[in-house]
CSV table of C-alpha atoms in Angstrom, one decimal:
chain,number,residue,atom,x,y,z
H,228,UNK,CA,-65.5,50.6,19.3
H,229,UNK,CA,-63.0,54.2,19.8
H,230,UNK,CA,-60.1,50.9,20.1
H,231,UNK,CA,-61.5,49.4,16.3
H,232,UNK,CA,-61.7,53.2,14.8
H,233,UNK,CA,-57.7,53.3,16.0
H,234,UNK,CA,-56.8,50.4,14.6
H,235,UNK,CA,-58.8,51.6,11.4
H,236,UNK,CA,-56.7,54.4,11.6
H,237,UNK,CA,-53.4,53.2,12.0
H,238,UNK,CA,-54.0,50.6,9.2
H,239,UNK,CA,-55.8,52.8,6.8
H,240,UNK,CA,-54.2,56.3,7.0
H,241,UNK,CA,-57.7,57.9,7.8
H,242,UNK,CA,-60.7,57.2,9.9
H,243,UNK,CA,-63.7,59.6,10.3
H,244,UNK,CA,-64.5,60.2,13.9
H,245,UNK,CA,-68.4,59.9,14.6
H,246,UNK,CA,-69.4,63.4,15.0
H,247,UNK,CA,-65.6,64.8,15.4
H,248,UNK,CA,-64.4,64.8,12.2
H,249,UNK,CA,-61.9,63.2,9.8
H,250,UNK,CA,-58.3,62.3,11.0
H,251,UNK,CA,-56.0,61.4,8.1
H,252,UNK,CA,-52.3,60.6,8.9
H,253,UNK,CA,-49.2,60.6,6.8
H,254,UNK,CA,-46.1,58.7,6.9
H,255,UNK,CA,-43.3,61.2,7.0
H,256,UNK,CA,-39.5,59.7,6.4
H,257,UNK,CA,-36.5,59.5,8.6
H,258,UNK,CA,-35.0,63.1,8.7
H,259,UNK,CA,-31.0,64.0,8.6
H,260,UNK,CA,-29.9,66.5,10.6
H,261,UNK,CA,-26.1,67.6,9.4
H,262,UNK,CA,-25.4,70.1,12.0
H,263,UNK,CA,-26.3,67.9,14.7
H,264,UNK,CA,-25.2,64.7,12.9
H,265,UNK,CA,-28.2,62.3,14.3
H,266,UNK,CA,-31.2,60.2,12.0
H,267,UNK,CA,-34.1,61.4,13.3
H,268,UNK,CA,-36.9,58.4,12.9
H,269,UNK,CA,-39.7,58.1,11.0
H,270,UNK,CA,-43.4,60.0,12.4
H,271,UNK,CA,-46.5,59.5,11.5
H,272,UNK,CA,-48.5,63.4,11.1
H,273,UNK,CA,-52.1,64.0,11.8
H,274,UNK,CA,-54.4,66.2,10.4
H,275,UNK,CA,-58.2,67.4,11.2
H,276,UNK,CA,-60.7,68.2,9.7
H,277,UNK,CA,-63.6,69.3,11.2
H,278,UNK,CA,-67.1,67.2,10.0
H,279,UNK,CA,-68.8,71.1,9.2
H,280,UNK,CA,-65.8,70.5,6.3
H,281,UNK,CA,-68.1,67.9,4.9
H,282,UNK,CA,-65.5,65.4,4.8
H,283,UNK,CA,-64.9,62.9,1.8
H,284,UNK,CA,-64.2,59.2,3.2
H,285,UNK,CA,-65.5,55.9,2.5
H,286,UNK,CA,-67.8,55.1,5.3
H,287,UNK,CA,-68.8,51.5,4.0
H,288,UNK,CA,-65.3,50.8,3.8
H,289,UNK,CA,-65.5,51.7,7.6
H,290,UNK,CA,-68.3,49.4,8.8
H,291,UNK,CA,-67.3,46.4,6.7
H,292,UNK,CA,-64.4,46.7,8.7
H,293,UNK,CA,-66.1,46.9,12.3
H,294,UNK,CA,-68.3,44.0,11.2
H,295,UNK,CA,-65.7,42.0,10.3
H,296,UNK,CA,-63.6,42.6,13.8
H,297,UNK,CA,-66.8,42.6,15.8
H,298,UNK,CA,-68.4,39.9,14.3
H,299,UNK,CA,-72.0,41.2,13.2
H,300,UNK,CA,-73.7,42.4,10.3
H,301,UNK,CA,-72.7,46.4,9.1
H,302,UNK,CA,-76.5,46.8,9.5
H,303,UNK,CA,-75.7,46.3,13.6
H,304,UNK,CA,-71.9,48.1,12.7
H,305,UNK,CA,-73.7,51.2,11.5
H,306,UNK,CA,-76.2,51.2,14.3
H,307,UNK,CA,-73.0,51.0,16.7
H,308,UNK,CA,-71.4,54.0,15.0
H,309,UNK,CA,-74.4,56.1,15.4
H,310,UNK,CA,-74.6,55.9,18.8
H,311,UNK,CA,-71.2,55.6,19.8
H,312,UNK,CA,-71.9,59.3,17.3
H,313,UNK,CA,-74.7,60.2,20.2
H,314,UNK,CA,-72.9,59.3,23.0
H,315,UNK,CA,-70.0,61.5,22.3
H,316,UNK,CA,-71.9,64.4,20.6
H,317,UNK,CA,-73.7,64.7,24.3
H,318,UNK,CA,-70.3,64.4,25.9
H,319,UNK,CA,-69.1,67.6,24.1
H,320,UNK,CA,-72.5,69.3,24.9
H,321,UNK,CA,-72.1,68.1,29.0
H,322,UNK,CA,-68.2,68.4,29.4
H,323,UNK,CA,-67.2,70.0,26.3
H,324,UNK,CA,-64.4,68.3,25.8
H,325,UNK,CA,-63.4,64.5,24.7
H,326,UNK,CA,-60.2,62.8,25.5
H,327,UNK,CA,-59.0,60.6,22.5
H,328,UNK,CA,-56.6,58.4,23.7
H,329,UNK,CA,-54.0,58.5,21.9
H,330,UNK,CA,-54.9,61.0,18.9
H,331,UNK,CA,-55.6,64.4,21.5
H,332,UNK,CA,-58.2,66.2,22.7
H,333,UNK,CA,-61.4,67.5,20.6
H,334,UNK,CA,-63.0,70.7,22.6
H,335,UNK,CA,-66.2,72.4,21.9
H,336,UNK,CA,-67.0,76.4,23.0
H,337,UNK,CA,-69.4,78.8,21.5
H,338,UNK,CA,-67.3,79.1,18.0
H,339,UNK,CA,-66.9,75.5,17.2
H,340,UNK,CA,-65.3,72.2,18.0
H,341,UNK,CA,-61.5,72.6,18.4
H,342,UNK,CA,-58.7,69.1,17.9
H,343,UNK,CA,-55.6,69.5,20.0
H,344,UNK,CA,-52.8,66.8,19.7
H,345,UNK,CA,-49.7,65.8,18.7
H,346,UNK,CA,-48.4,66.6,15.3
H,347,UNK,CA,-46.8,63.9,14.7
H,348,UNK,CA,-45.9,60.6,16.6
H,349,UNK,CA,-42.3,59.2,16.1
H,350,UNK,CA,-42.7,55.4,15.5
H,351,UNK,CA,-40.5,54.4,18.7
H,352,UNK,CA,-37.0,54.5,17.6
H,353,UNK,CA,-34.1,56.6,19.4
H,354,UNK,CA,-32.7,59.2,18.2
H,355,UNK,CA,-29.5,57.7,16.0
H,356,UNK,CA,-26.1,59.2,15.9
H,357,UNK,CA,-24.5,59.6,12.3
H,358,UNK,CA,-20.8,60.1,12.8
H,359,UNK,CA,-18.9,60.1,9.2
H,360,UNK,CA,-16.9,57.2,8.7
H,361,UNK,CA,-13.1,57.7,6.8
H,362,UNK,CA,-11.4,54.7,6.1
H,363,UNK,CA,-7.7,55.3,5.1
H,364,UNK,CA,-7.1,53.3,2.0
H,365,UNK,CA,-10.1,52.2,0.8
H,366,UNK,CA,-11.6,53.0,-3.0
H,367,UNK,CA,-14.9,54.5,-3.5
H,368,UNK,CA,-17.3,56.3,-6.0
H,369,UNK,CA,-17.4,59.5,-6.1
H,370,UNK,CA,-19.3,62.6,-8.5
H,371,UNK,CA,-16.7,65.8,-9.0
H,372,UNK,CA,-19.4,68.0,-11.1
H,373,UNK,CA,-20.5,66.3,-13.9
H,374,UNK,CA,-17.8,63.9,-14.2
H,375,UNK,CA,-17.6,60.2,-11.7
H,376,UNK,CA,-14.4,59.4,-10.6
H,377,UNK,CA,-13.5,57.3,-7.8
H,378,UNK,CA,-11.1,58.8,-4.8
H,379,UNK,CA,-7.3,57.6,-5.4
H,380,UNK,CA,-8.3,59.4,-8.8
H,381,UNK,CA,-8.9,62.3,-7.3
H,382,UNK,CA,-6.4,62.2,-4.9
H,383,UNK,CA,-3.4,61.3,-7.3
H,384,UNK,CA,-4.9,64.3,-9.5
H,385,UNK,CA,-5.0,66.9,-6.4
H,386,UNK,CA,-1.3,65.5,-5.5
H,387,UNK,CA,0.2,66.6,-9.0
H,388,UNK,CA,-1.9,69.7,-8.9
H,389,UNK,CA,-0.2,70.4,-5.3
H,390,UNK,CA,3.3,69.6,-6.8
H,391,UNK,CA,3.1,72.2,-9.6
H,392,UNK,CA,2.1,74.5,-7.0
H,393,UNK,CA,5.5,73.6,-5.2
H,394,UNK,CA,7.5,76.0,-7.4
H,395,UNK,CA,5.8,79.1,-7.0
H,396,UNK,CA,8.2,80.8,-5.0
H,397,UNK,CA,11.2,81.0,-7.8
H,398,UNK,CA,9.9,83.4,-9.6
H,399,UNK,CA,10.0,85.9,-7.2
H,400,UNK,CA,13.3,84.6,-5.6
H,401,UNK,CA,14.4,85.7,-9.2
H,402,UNK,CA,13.1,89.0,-9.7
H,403,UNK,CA,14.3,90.0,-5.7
H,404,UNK,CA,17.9,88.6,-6.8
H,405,UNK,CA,17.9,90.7,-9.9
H,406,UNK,CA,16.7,93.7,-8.2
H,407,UNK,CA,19.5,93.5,-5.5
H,408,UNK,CA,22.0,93.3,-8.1
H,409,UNK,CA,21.4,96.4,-9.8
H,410,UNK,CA,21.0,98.8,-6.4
H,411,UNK,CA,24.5,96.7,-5.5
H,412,UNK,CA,25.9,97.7,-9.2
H,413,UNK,CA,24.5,101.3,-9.2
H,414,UNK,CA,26.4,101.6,-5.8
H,415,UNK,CA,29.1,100.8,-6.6
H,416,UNK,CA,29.4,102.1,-10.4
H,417,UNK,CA,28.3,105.5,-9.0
H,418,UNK,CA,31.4,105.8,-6.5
């Protein structure tokens, strides 16, 4: 039965746990991360919430789907949920504690019943290394503001920007000639 309520899980998103609670999961996307330029892959999250939470889940929905894999009426399904509901609810009073393979660890003390467990679960896939690929050449899209342009635009337009720029230095040239021309002249007209 705990094997059907995982696969229930996994395929619906949510499952309620007889006597733990409900555990809902959601799918979170492949993250970027630029500074360390890898694709981190896709997880699935898990959240609790305890059954004093009064929990709002489809429970039919539930057994139809245990009948179905098990093969017997949801009369019989619910009458397996109940106590597979007692058998752990006398587990946490004996041990106080319940190992949920693979979802975590549901403890009970004198304050309440307590989930500990992954976060998240990665779906399987590596860690993938995003290097930035230049090709020398080639044409692409490209957005500058507001405006789209593609890049040998952009580059021709920053090349006669640059070759404007080129000149810069006359003016001063000019104005250091001038000025050495009239200390020179005052020199020499004041001898």
């Amino acid at each position: 039965m705990i094997g059907l309520l995982n696969q229930y899980l996994l395929d619906n998103h949510e499952v309620l746990l007889p006597g733990l609670g409900l555990i809902r999961t959601e799918q979170l996307p492949a993250q970027y991360d630029i500074a360390g330029r890898i694709f981190e892959s896709p997880s699935l999250q898990m959240k609790w919430q305890s059954p004093d939470e009064e929990p709002s889940f489809a429970l039919q929905k539930l057994l139809g789907f245990v009948a179905q894999q098990m093969d017997i009426s949801e009369e019989e399904a619910y009458s397996r949920y109940q106590l597979l509901k007692e058998e752990l609810q006398k587990k946490l009073e004996t041990e106080g504690r319940i190992d949920w393979i693979p979802l975590g660890v549901f403890e009970k003390d004198e304050s309440g019943l307590y989930f500990s467990g992954p976060l998240s679960f990665n779906d399987g896939f590596d860690v993938l290394e995003a290097d930035r690929v230049i090709r020398q050449g080639a044409t692409h899209a490209m957005k500058v503001g507001d405006t789209e342009t593609t890049n040998t635009a952009m580059e021709a337009l920053l090349a006669e920007e640059s070759h404007e720029e080129d000149h810069w230095w006359i003016l001063p040239l000019v104005i250091a000639l001038v000025a050495i021309v009239i200390i020179v002249w005052k020199r020499f007209s004041a001898q």
